[in-house]
Short mmCIF file of C-alpha atoms in Angstrom, two decimals:
data_model
loop_
_atom_site.label_atom_id
_atom_site.label_comp_id
_atom_site.label_asym_id
_atom_site.label_seq_id
_atom_site.Cartn_x
_atom_site.Cartn_y
_atom_site.Cartn_z
CA MET M 1 31.01 -42.76 15.19
CA GLU M 2 28.13 -40.19 14.37
CA ARG M 3 27.34 -39.06 18.31
CA LEU M 4 31.01 -38.99 20.33
CA ILE M 5 32.82 -36.02 19.74
CA ILE M 6 37.05 -36.59 19.74
CA PRO M 7 39.28 -32.88 19.91
CA LYS M 8 41.50 -32.73 17.75
CA ASP M 9 44.71 -33.27 19.69
CA TYR M 10 42.35 -34.10 23.40
CA GLU M 11 45.04 -35.08 26.09
CA SER M 12 43.39 -34.47 28.96
CA GLU M 13 45.83 -32.63 31.83
CA LEU M 14 45.12 -35.01 34.97
CA ASN M 15 45.57 -38.66 35.63
CA LEU M 16 42.80 -40.85 36.77
CA HIS M 17 44.10 -40.61 40.53
CA ASP M 18 44.42 -36.64 40.14
CA THR M 19 41.19 -36.24 38.62
CA GLN M 20 39.25 -37.77 41.10
CA ILE M 21 40.35 -35.70 44.16
CA ALA M 22 39.87 -32.64 41.63
CA ILE M 23 36.30 -34.24 41.08
CA LYS M 24 36.10 -33.84 44.98
CA THR M 25 36.82 -30.55 45.16
CA VAL M 26 33.80 -29.28 42.55
CA LYS M 27 31.24 -30.50 44.80
CA ASP M 28 32.53 -29.98 47.43
CA THR M 29 33.15 -26.18 46.32
CA PHE M 30 29.86 -26.24 45.17
CA GLN M 31 27.55 -27.84 46.81
CA GLY M 32 28.54 -25.29 49.45
CA MET M 33 28.10 -22.59 47.61
CA LEU M 34 24.47 -23.40 46.28
CA SER M 35 23.35 -24.49 50.01
CA GLN M 36 23.77 -20.81 51.73
CA ARG M 37 23.24 -18.33 48.30
CA LEU M 38 19.82 -20.15 48.37
CA ASN M 39 19.34 -20.93 51.52
CA LEU M 40 19.44 -24.57 51.31
CA SER M 41 19.42 -27.99 53.63
CA ARG M 42 20.85 -31.29 52.96
CA VAL M 43 19.05 -33.95 53.57
CA THR M 44 17.97 -38.16 52.32
CA ALA M 45 16.78 -39.30 49.23
CA PRO M 46 15.40 -42.48 48.59
CA LEU M 47 16.65 -44.69 45.09
CA PHE M 48 14.04 -46.36 44.64
CA VAL M 49 9.74 -45.59 45.02
CA ASP M 50 6.16 -46.76 45.29
CA PRO M 51 5.18 -47.02 40.91
CA GLU M 52 1.88 -46.35 43.09
CA THR M 53 2.76 -42.79 44.72
CA GLY M 54 2.99 -40.65 41.61
CA LEU M 55 6.34 -39.62 43.08
CA ASN M 56 8.25 -40.59 39.90
CA ASP M 57 9.66 -38.00 37.74
CA ASN M 58 8.16 -39.83 34.04
CA LEU M 59 10.31 -37.35 31.74
CA ASN M 60 8.90 -37.24 28.01
CA GLY M 61 6.84 -40.32 29.48
CA TRP M 62 8.17 -42.64 26.67
CA GLU M 63 11.32 -43.33 29.39
CA ARG M 64 10.46 -47.32 31.04
CA PRO M 65 12.48 -47.12 35.01
CA VAL M 66 13.96 -49.81 36.41
CA SER M 67 11.82 -51.72 38.94
CA PHE M 68 12.40 -54.57 41.19
CA GLY M 69 10.40 -56.25 42.94
CA ILE M 70 10.58 -56.47 47.49
CA LYS M 71 10.22 -60.69 48.33
CA GLU M 72 10.00 -60.28 52.16
CA GLN M 73 6.84 -57.50 50.38
CA ASP M 74 4.79 -60.23 48.20
CA ASP M 75 7.44 -59.23 45.18
CA LYS M 76 5.65 -55.47 45.30
CA LYS M 77 7.01 -52.93 42.75
CA ALA M 78 9.53 -50.65 42.91
CA GLU M 79 11.08 -47.77 40.60
CA ILE M 80 14.67 -46.32 40.55
CA VAL M 81 14.31 -42.99 40.68
CA HIS M 82 14.57 -41.17 36.91
CA SER M 83 15.13 -37.87 39.32
CA LEU M 84 13.21 -35.87 42.56
CA ALA M 85 10.92 -33.75 41.01
CA LYS M 86 8.04 -34.58 42.26
CA TRP M 87 9.46 -35.70 46.27
CA LYS M 88 11.23 -32.98 46.74
CA ARG M 89 7.56 -30.91 46.38
CA GLN M 90 6.19 -33.11 49.55
CA ALA M 91 9.33 -34.12 51.72
CA LEU M 92 9.12 -29.77 52.41
CA PHE M 93 5.43 -30.57 53.02
CA ARG M 94 6.56 -33.74 55.10
CA TYR M 95 9.88 -31.89 56.71
CA GLY M 96 8.31 -28.33 57.15
CA PHE M 97 10.07 -26.05 55.83
CA LYS M 98 8.86 -22.42 56.16
CA PRO M 99 8.90 -19.77 52.86
CA GLY M 100 12.75 -20.02 51.66
CA GLU M 101 13.35 -22.32 53.03
CA GLY M 102 15.01 -25.31 50.90
CA LEU M 103 16.77 -28.46 50.66
CA TYR M 104 19.03 -30.51 48.78
CA THR M 105 20.16 -33.96 48.34
CA ASP M 106 22.93 -35.94 45.48
CA MET M 107 20.19 -37.66 43.41
CA ASN M 108 21.47 -40.63 41.87
CA ALA M 109 19.58 -41.91 39.19
CA ILE M 110 18.75 -45.38 36.12
CA ARG M 111 18.16 -44.00 32.93
CA ARG M 112 17.75 -46.96 31.49
CA ASP M 113 17.08 -45.66 27.49
CA GLU M 114 19.54 -43.29 27.80
CA ASP M 115 21.15 -42.32 24.14
CA THR M 116 24.83 -41.65 25.17
CA ASP M 117 27.58 -39.75 23.68
CA ASN M 118 30.14 -37.25 25.57
CA ILE M 119 27.27 -36.47 27.86
CA HIS M 120 24.44 -37.89 28.05
CA SER M 121 25.00 -41.54 30.41
CA ILE M 122 22.97 -44.79 31.46
CA PHE M 123 23.96 -43.19 35.19
CA VAL M 124 22.33 -39.85 36.05
CA ASP M 125 23.99 -37.65 39.11
CA GLN M 126 22.88 -34.35 39.79
CA TRP M 127 21.89 -31.84 43.51
CA ASP M 128 18.06 -32.20 43.63
CA TRP M 129 17.47 -28.66 45.60
CA GLU M 130 13.32 -27.45 46.17
CA LYS M 131 12.75 -23.74 48.25
CA VAL M 132 9.16 -23.62 49.11
CA ILE M 133 8.45 -19.98 48.16
CA THR M 134 4.83 -18.29 48.73
CA ARG M 135 2.09 -17.83 45.39
CA LYS M 136 3.28 -13.81 44.80
CA ASP M 137 6.31 -15.52 44.05
CA ARG M 138 5.47 -17.87 41.24
CA ASN M 139 6.88 -15.34 38.50
CA VAL M 140 9.54 -14.57 35.67
CA GLU M 141 11.64 -12.25 38.34
CA TYR M 142 11.78 -14.51 41.26
CA LEU M 143 12.57 -17.07 38.50
CA LYS M 144 15.43 -15.46 37.26
CA ASP M 145 16.88 -13.93 39.98
CA THR M 146 17.06 -17.26 41.23
CA VAL M 147 19.02 -18.60 38.52
CA ARG M 148 20.98 -15.65 38.57
CA SER M 149 22.32 -16.69 42.03
CA ILE M 150 23.05 -20.26 40.71
CA TYR M 151 25.32 -18.81 38.14
CA LYS M 152 27.05 -17.05 40.62
CA CYS M 153 27.31 -19.87 42.04
CA ILE M 154 29.03 -21.74 39.02
CA ARG M 155 31.62 -18.09 38.04
CA LYS M 156 32.37 -19.11 41.44
CA THR M 157 33.17 -22.20 41.06
CA GLU M 158 35.07 -21.86 38.24
CA GLN M 159 37.18 -18.65 39.42
CA PHE M 160 38.23 -21.17 43.02
CA MET M 161 39.33 -23.90 40.22
CA ALA M 162 41.75 -21.79 38.07
CA ILE M 163 43.66 -20.93 41.10
CA GLN M 164 43.67 -24.04 41.99
CA TYR M 165 44.21 -25.91 39.00
CA ASP M 166 46.58 -24.39 36.19
CA TYR M 167 45.02 -25.28 33.04
CA ILE M 168 42.16 -24.34 33.87
CA ASP M 169 40.72 -20.59 32.32
CA LEU M 170 37.59 -18.04 33.06
CA ILE M 171 35.79 -18.67 30.28
CA LEU M 172 32.17 -17.90 31.32
CA PRO M 173 30.94 -14.69 31.34
CA LYS M 174 29.53 -12.98 34.36
CA GLU M 175 26.16 -12.61 33.47
CA ILE M 176 23.80 -14.66 32.24
CA THR M 177 21.17 -13.98 28.50
CA PHE M 178 17.90 -14.93 29.20
CA ILE M 179 15.46 -15.42 26.37
CA THR M 180 11.91 -17.62 25.75
CA THR M 181 12.12 -20.43 23.49
CA ASP M 182 9.59 -18.75 20.98
CA GLU M 183 11.88 -16.05 20.89
CA LEU M 184 14.57 -18.38 20.20
CA LEU M 185 12.46 -19.97 17.59
CA ALA M 186 12.17 -16.12 15.71
CA MET M 187 16.23 -15.87 16.10
CA TYR M 188 16.39 -19.25 14.11
CA PRO M 189 12.98 -20.26 12.19
CA ASP M 190 14.91 -22.68 10.01
CA LYS M 191 17.10 -23.91 12.81
CA THR M 192 16.28 -27.53 15.36
CA ALA M 193 15.79 -26.62 18.81
CA LYS M 194 19.28 -27.71 19.33
CA GLU M 195 20.88 -25.53 16.38
CA ARG M 196 19.33 -22.90 17.96
CA GLU M 197 20.23 -23.85 21.48
CA TYR M 198 23.83 -23.58 19.90
CA LEU M 199 24.20 -20.49 18.04
CA PHE M 200 22.30 -18.54 20.68
CA CYS M 201 25.24 -20.18 23.10
CA LYS M 202 27.96 -19.80 21.91
CA GLU M 203 27.07 -16.02 21.35
CA HIS M 204 27.14 -15.45 25.02
CA GLY M 205 28.60 -18.33 26.83
CA ALA M 206 25.43 -18.68 29.37
CA ILE M 207 22.24 -18.79 28.43
CA CYS M 208 18.68 -19.54 30.50
CA LEU M 209 15.64 -20.83 28.35
CA MET M 210 12.81 -20.08 29.33
CA LYS M 211 9.25 -21.71 28.91
CA ILE M 212 9.56 -25.08 28.08
CA GLY M 213 6.68 -28.17 27.49
CA ASP M 214 4.52 -25.69 25.72
CA LYS M 215 2.94 -26.23 21.95
CA LEU M 216 5.62 -22.70 20.20
CA ALA M 217 4.75 -20.68 17.39
CA ASN M 218 5.59 -24.14 14.75
CA GLY M 219 3.23 -25.92 16.57
CA GLU M 220 6.01 -28.30 18.22
CA PRO M 221 7.83 -27.90 21.80
CA HIS M 222 10.74 -26.70 21.77
CA ASP M 223 11.41 -30.11 24.24
CA GLY M 224 9.74 -32.73 26.19
CA ARG M 225 9.12 -32.26 29.86
CA ALA M 226 6.12 -33.92 31.53
CA PRO M 227 3.22 -32.27 32.56
CA ASP M 228 3.13 -32.89 36.54
CA TYR M 229 6.46 -30.85 38.43
CA ASP M 230 6.95 -27.57 36.37
CA ASP M 231 5.28 -24.55 35.71
CA TRP M 232 5.55 -25.11 31.19
CA GLN M 233 5.56 -21.41 31.80
CA LEU M 234 7.93 -20.41 34.80
CA ASN M 235 10.76 -23.52 34.11
CA CYS M 236 13.81 -22.96 32.66
CA ASP M 237 17.12 -24.50 31.49
CA ILE M 238 20.88 -22.88 32.43
CA MET M 239 23.15 -23.48 29.44
CA VAL M 240 26.88 -23.03 28.51
CA TYR M 241 29.53 -22.50 25.89
CA TYR M 242 31.73 -25.46 26.32
CA PRO M 243 34.81 -25.13 23.78
CA VAL M 244 36.08 -28.29 24.73
CA LEU M 245 33.27 -30.33 22.83
CA ASP M 246 32.21 -27.07 20.74
CA ILE M 247 28.73 -27.74 22.38
CA ALA M 248 25.43 -25.55 24.19
CA LEU M 249 26.39 -28.05 27.84
CA GLU M 250 22.67 -28.13 29.52
CA LEU M 251 23.86 -27.71 33.66
CA SER M 252 20.62 -27.16 35.03
CA SER M 253 17.16 -27.80 34.11
CA MET M 254 14.38 -26.42 37.01
CA GLY M 255 11.37 -24.19 36.75
CA ILE M 256 8.58 -22.90 39.39
CA ARG M 257 5.85 -25.77 39.78
CA VAL M 258 3.18 -26.19 38.80
CA ASP M 259 -0.17 -25.02 41.40
CA THR M 260 -3.10 -26.25 40.43
CA LYS M 261 -4.99 -24.50 38.00
CA ALA M 262 -1.62 -25.28 35.66
CA LEU M 263 -1.49 -28.75 36.31
CA LEU M 264 -4.79 -29.95 35.60
CA GLU M 265 -3.89 -27.17 31.52
CA GLN M 266 -0.47 -29.27 31.54
CA LEU M 267 -1.86 -33.10 32.13
CA GLU M 268 -4.76 -32.17 30.13
CA LYS M 269 -2.20 -30.89 26.75
CA ALA M 270 -0.01 -33.67 27.16
CA GLY M 271 -3.14 -36.39 27.21
CA CYS M 272 -2.72 -37.99 30.66
CA MET M 273 -5.27 -36.82 33.12
CA GLU M 274 -5.78 -39.88 34.68
CA ARG M 275 -2.38 -39.03 36.69
CA ALA M 276 -4.78 -36.65 38.29
CA GLU M 277 -6.42 -39.16 41.19
CA LEU M 278 -1.88 -40.40 41.81
CA PRO M 279 -1.67 -38.78 45.54
CA PHE M 280 1.15 -36.30 44.09
CA GLN M 281 -0.84 -35.09 41.87
CA LYS M 282 -4.25 -34.99 44.39
CA ALA M 283 -1.99 -33.26 46.80
CA VAL M 284 -1.24 -30.65 44.21
CA ILE M 285 -4.88 -30.01 43.22
CA ASP M 286 -5.94 -29.80 46.83
CA ALA M 287 -3.47 -27.52 47.65
CA THR M 288 -2.02 -29.61 50.25
CA LEU M 289 1.28 -28.78 49.71
CA PRO M 290 3.57 -25.92 49.47
CA TYR M 291 4.78 -23.31 46.29
CA THR M 292 8.04 -24.52 45.42
CA ILE M 293 11.18 -24.24 43.15
CA GLY M 294 13.27 -25.98 42.62
CA GLY M 295 15.78 -27.54 40.21
CA GLY M 296 18.36 -30.51 39.12
CA ILE M 297 21.83 -29.43 38.60
CA GLY M 298 24.01 -31.42 36.75
CA GLN M 299 26.99 -33.27 38.64
CA SER M 300 29.10 -35.07 36.19
CA ARG M 301 28.62 -32.58 34.22
CA LEU M 302 29.59 -29.44 35.83
CA CYS M 303 32.89 -31.51 37.24
CA MET M 304 33.61 -32.06 33.83
CA PHE M 305 32.89 -28.32 32.41
CA PHE M 306 35.28 -26.97 34.70
CA LEU M 307 38.27 -29.77 34.52
CA ARG M 308 37.78 -29.96 30.82
CA LYS M 309 36.37 -33.14 29.89
CA ALA M 310 35.58 -34.53 25.99
CA HIS M 311 33.40 -37.43 27.47
CA ILE M 312 31.27 -37.08 31.12
CA GLY M 313 32.84 -40.71 31.43
CA GLU M 314 35.80 -38.91 32.47
CA VAL M 315 34.22 -37.77 35.90
CA GLN M 316 32.35 -40.83 36.72
CA SER M 317 31.72 -44.63 36.29
CA SER M 318 29.05 -46.37 33.93
CA LEU M 319 28.77 -48.78 31.73
CA TRP M 320 29.18 -47.69 27.82
CA PRO M 321 28.75 -49.48 24.47
CA LYS M 322 32.31 -51.28 23.00
CA GLU M 323 32.27 -49.59 20.12
CA ILE M 324 33.04 -45.94 22.14
CA GLU M 325 34.83 -47.78 24.55
CA ARG M 326 36.74 -48.32 21.48
CA GLU M 327 37.05 -44.32 20.09
CA CYS M 328 37.98 -42.99 23.54
CA LEU M 329 40.34 -45.62 23.94
CA LYS M 330 41.57 -45.28 20.81
CA ALA M 331 41.53 -40.84 20.96
CA GLY M 332 43.06 -40.74 25.02
CA ILE M 333 40.16 -40.51 26.36
CA THR M 334 39.92 -42.13 29.71
CA LEU M 335 36.44 -43.34 31.21
CA LEU M 336 36.40 -44.43 34.77
#
């Protein structure tokens, strides 16, 4: 199968029982450091939302949310979240968080239209986090400082796991390298977006790719980004080189959120100005909601990376095409 990478002579160092214990160790260690360094409080979050609120993440605009009717409410429609990108900002306002304070939560989502492979699943589990900032914090340096704090948590977790498990060697560089999508295109003008990410990430080990969503010099956006949560000039992805699969592995998507100006400009560029009338978007336009920064950090991807697994299905339970199950079984990759 072309979309499945089978590492040569792959063998998991941990059996199913020990893998589950290691997963908990990764999650407990990382989220403890993250909440402390970013001053985040844990909150509960919804699994589904009312689509009329505009709170669901539209991702690239074409993915279909899983929906269902609620019997008690005259079959009113509810949607399983794609992510909590918008809900978190509203929650910070409702809960009365102040500048410098934030929240994080376990976000579980279903993305039914995902093309599954070694690192993609229809089940998504993230630490979704969001933090109140001031208007003067809406700048690239504040974004970079936050990225450095998150990356430090990632490095410290790798160091901790290497102490717990002898087979885990340290591979992350001390510093993360920043680059914009325009700069990356200029470096590799004849490569695809994914090829550019791979080449730069393999060279530097850990990168922060900034300014995602708007059109580049070649007339194409580097990647899709919904127009109504991240400011496309102040967002980024954190990626690391993953030698087990020889890929650039995205661990986090994050950014400073849209203000009134950025939201209206991006809705117009995306051709969906009608969203400006939805409750959440109106609250941004009216400046009711606070300025925030936030993102999602993949729980299964972090576990996969730290435990040196070949497939995300080794650290999470999901459903896979039969051909993927057969290929994994032949290769000794045990899916949960």
